CSV table of C-alpha atoms in Angstrom, one decimal:
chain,number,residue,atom,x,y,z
A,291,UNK,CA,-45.6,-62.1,10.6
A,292,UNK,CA,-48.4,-64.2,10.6
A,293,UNK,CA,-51.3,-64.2,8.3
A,294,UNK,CA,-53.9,-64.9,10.9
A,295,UNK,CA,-51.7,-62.3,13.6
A,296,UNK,CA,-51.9,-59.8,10.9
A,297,UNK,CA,-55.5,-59.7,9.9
A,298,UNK,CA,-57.0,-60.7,13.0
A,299,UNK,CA,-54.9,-58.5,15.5
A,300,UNK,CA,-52.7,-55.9,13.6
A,301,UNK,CA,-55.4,-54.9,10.7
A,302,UNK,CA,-58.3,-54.1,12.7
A,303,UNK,CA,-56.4,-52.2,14.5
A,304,UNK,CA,-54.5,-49.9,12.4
A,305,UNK,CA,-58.2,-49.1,10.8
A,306,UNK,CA,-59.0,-48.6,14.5
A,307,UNK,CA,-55.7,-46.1,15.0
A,308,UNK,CA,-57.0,-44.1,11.1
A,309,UNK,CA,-60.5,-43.7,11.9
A,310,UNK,CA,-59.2,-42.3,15.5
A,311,UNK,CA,-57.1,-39.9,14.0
A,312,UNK,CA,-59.6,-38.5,11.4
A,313,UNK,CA,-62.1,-37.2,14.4
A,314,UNK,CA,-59.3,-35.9,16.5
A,315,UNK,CA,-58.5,-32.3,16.3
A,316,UNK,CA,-55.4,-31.3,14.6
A,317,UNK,CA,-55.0,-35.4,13.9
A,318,UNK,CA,-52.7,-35.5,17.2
A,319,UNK,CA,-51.3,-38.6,16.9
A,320,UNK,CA,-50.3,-38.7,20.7
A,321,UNK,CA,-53.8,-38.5,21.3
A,322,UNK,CA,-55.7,-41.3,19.1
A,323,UNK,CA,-52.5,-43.7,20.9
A,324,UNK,CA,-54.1,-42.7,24.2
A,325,UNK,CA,-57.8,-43.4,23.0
A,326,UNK,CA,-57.4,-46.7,20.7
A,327,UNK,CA,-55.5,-48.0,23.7
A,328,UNK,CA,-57.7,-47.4,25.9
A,329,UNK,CA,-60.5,-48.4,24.1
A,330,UNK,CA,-58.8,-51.9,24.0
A,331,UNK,CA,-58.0,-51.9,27.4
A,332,UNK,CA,-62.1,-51.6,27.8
A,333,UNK,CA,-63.1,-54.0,26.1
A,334,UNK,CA,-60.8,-56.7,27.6
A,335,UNK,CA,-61.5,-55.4,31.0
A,336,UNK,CA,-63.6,-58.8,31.8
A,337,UNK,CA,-60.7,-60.7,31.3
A,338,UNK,CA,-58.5,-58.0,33.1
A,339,UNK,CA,-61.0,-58.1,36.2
A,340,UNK,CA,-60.7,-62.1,36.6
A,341,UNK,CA,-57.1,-62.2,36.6
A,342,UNK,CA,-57.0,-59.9,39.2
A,343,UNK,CA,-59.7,-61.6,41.5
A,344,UNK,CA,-57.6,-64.4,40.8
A,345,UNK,CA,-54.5,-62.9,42.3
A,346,UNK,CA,-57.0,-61.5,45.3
A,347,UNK,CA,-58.3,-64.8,46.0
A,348,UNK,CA,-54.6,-66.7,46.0
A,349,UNK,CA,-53.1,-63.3,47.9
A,350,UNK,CA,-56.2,-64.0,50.9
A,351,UNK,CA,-55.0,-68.0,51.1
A,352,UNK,CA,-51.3,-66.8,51.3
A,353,UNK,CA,-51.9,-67.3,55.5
A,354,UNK,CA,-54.0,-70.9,55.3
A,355,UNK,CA,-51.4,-72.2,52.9
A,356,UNK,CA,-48.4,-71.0,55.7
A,357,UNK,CA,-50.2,-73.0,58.7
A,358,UNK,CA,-51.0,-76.5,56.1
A,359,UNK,CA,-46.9,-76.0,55.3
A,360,UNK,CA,-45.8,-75.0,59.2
A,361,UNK,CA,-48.2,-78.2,60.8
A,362,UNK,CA,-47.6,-80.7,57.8
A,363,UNK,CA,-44.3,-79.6,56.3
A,364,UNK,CA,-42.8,-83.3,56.8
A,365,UNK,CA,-45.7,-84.7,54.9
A,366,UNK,CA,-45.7,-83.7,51.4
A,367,UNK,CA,-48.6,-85.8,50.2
A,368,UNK,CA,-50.7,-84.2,53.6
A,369,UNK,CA,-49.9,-80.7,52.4
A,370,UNK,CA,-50.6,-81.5,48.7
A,371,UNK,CA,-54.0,-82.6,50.0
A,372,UNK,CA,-55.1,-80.2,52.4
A,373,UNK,CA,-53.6,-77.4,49.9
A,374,UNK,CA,-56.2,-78.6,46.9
A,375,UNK,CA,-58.9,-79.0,49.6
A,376,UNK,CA,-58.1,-74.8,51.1
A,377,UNK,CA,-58.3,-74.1,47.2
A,378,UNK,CA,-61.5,-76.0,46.8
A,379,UNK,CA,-63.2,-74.2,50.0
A,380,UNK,CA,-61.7,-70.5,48.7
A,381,UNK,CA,-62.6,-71.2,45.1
A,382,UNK,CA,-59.3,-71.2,44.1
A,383,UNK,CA,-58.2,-72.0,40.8
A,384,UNK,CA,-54.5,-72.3,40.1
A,385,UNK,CA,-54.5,-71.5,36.5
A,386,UNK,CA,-57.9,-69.1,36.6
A,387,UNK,CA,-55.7,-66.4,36.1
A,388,UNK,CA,-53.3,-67.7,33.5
A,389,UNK,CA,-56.0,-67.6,31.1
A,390,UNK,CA,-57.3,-64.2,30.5
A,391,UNK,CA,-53.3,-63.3,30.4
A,392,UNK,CA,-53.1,-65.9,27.7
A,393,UNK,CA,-55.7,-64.3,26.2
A,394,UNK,CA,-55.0,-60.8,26.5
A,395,UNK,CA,-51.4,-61.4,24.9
A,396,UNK,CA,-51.9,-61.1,21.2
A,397,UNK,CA,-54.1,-58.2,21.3
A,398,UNK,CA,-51.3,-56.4,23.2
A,399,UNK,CA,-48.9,-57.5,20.5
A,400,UNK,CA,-51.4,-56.4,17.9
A,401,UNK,CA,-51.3,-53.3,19.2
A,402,UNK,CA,-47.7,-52.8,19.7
A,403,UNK,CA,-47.3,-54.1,16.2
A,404,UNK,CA,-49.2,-50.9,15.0
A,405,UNK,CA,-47.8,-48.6,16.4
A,406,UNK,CA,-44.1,-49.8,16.8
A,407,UNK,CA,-44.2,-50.9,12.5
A,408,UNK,CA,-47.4,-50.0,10.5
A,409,UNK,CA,-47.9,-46.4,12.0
A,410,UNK,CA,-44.3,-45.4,10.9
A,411,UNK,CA,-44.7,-47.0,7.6
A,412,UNK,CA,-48.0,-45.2,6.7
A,413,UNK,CA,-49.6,-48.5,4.9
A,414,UNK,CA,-52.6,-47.9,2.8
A,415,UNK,CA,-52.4,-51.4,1.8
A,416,UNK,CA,-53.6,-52.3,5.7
A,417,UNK,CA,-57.0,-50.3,5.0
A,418,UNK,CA,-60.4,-51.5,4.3
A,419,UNK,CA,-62.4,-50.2,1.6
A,420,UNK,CA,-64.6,-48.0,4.2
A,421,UNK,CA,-61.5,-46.3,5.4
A,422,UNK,CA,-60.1,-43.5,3.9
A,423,UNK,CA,-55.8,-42.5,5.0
A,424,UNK,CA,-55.7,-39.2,6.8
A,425,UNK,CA,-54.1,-36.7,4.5
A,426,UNK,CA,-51.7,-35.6,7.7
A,427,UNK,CA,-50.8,-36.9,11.0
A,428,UNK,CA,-49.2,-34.7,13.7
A,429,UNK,CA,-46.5,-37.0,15.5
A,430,UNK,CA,-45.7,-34.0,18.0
A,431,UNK,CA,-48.1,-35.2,21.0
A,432,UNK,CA,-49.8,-32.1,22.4
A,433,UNK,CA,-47.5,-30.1,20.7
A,434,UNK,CA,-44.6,-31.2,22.9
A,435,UNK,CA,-43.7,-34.3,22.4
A,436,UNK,CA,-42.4,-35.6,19.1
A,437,UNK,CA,-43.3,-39.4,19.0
A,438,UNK,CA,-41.3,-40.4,16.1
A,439,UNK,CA,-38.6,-39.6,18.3
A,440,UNK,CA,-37.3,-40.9,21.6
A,441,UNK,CA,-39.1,-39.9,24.6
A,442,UNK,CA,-37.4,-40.0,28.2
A,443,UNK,CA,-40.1,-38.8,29.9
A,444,UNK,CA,-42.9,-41.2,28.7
A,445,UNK,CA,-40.2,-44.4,29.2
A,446,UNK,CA,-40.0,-43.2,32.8
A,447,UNK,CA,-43.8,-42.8,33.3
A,448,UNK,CA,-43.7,-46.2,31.3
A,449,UNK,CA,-41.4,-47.6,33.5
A,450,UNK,CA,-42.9,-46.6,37.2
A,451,UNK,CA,-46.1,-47.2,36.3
A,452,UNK,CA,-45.3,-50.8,35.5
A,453,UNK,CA,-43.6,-50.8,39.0
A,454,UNK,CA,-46.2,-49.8,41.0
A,455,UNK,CA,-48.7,-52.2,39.1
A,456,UNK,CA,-46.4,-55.0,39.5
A,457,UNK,CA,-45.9,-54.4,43.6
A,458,UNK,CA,-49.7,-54.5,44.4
A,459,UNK,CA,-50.2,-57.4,41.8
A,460,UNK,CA,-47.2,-59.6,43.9
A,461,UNK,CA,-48.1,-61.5,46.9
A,462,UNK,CA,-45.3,-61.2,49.5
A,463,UNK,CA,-44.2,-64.6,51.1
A,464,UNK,CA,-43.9,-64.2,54.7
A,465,UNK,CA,-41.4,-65.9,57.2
A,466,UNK,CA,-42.4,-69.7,58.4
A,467,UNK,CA,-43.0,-68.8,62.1
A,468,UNK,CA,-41.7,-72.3,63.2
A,469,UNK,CA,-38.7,-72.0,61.8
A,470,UNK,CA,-37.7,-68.1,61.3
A,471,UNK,CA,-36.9,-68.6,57.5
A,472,UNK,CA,-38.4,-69.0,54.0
A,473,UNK,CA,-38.8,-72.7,52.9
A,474,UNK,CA,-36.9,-73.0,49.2
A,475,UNK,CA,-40.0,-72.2,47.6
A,476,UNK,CA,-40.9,-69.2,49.7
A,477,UNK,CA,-37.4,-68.3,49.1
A,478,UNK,CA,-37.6,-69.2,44.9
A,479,UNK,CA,-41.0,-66.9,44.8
A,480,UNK,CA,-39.2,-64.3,47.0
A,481,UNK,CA,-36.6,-64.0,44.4
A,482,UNK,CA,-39.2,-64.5,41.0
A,483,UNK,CA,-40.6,-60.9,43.3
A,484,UNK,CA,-38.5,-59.3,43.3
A,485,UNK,CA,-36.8,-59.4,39.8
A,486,UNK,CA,-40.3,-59.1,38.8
A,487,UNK,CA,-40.7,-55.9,40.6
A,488,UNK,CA,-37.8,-54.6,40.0
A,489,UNK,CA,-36.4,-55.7,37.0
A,490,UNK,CA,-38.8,-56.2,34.5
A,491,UNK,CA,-40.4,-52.5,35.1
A,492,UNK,CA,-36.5,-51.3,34.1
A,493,UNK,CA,-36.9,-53.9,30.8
A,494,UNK,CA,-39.8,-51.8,30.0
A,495,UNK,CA,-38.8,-48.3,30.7
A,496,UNK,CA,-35.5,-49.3,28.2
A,497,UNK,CA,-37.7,-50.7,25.4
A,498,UNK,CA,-39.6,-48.0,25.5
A,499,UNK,CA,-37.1,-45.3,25.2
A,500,UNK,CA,-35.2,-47.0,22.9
A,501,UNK,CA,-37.9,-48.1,20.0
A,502,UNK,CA,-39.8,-44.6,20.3
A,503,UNK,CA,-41.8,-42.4,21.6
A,504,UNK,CA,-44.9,-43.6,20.7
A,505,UNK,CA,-44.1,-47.2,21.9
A,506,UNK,CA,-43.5,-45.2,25.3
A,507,UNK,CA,-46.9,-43.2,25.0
A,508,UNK,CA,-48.7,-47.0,24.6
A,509,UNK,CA,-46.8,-48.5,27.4
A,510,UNK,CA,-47.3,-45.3,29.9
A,511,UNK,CA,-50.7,-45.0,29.3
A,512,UNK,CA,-51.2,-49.2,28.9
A,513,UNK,CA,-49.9,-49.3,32.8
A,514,UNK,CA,-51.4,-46.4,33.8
A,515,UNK,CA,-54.9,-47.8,32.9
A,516,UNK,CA,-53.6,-51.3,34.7
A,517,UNK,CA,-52.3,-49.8,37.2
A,518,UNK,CA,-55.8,-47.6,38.3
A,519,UNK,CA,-58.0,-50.1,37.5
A,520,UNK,CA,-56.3,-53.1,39.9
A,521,UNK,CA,-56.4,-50.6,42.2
A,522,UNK,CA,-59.8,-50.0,41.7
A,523,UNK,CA,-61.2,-53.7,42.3
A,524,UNK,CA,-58.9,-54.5,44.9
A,525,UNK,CA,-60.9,-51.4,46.5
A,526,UNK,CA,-64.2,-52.5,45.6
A,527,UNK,CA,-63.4,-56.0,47.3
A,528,UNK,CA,-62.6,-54.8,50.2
A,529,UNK,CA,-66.1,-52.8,50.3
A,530,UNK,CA,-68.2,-55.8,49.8
């Protein structure tokens, strides 16, 4: 693993998960998952809250972009320009929400790192000076759930929570009106939906049964948050 990954991502982290654990009753380690992620999640909410504007913004253009493709369809070079000038006029930017993804991408590692490897491994090494190991860590979440071992149930809560965050955050393409069918790119994106929606939700209910249980607790919980908080925005937009 990388030096730079390790001490800029995975470290901090695993202090983060220690410190957790020493203030929480009965050091429930089910429970300091559930808060150090969600601490994360909070402090990379900025980033979260422009992606999802982004997808809002290219979701709203979605019947614009159908009438430039349905009147200039022939004329590529017509629809290329009237398409940059809708994005122009909608503040669109096409890779304004690649970005905070980008971003957000090795602190998710980081923290899957943690608790998929370093948490099992109990690693003192991975502690700074200020931090002392917890003499005990309860892996039995609430006193039902042991984490060290698969976990059905929290791959399926996993696994439907990524669902539902993936349909509201995928932009249906609707039919061309002038000619009753999807174009080959309507029909490409279509099909990038649905696998999207469908598969890649199954993906991550099977990784996280099969690694452990507390892999599934951070991915339930990790899409949970996502799932709430999208919903959330999208609300507040439509208030303004």
């Amino acid at each position: 693993m990388s030096e730079i990954f390790m001490e800029g991502f995975v470290r901090p982290f695993y202090n983060a998960l220690i410190l957790i654990l020493a203030a929480v009753p009965g050091a429930d380690l089910g429970i300091a998952v559930i808060i150090l992620t969600i601490l994360v999640k909070v402090l990379i909410l900025p980033l979260s809250k422009k992606a999802i504007e982004s997808q809002i913004k290219m979701r709203e253009v979605q019947p614009d972009l159908k009438k430039i493709q349905e009147k200039y369809g022939k004329n590529k070079e017509e629809v290329y320009k009237r398409t940059m000038a809708l994005y122009k006029e909608k503040g669109v930017h096409l890779f304004s929400g690649c970005l905070p993804l980008l971003v957000q991408t090795p602190i998710v590692m980081g923290l899957y790192f943690v608790f998929y490897r370093e948490v099992a491994a109990n690693n003192p090494a991975l502690l700074y000076s200020f931090v002392h190991a917890t003499a005990t860590i309860d892996p039995v979440f609430l006193g039902l759930i042991d984490l060290t071992n698969k976990s059905i149930i929290l791959a399926v809560v996993a696994a439907v929570a990524q669902f539902f965050h993936t349909k509201i955050s995928l932009p249906s393409p609707a039919l061309t009106q002038s000619e009753g069918k999807l174009s080959f790119s309507e029909e490409f994106t279509r099909s990038m939906n649905v696998q999207m929606k469908y598969v890649f939700p199954i993906i991550v209910g099977v990784i996280a049964y099969v690694v452990s249980g507390i892999v599934a607790l951070y991915f339930a919980t990790s899409n949970l948050f996502s799932l709430f908080y999208e919903l959330w925005v999208r609300r507040s937009k439509k208030s303004v």
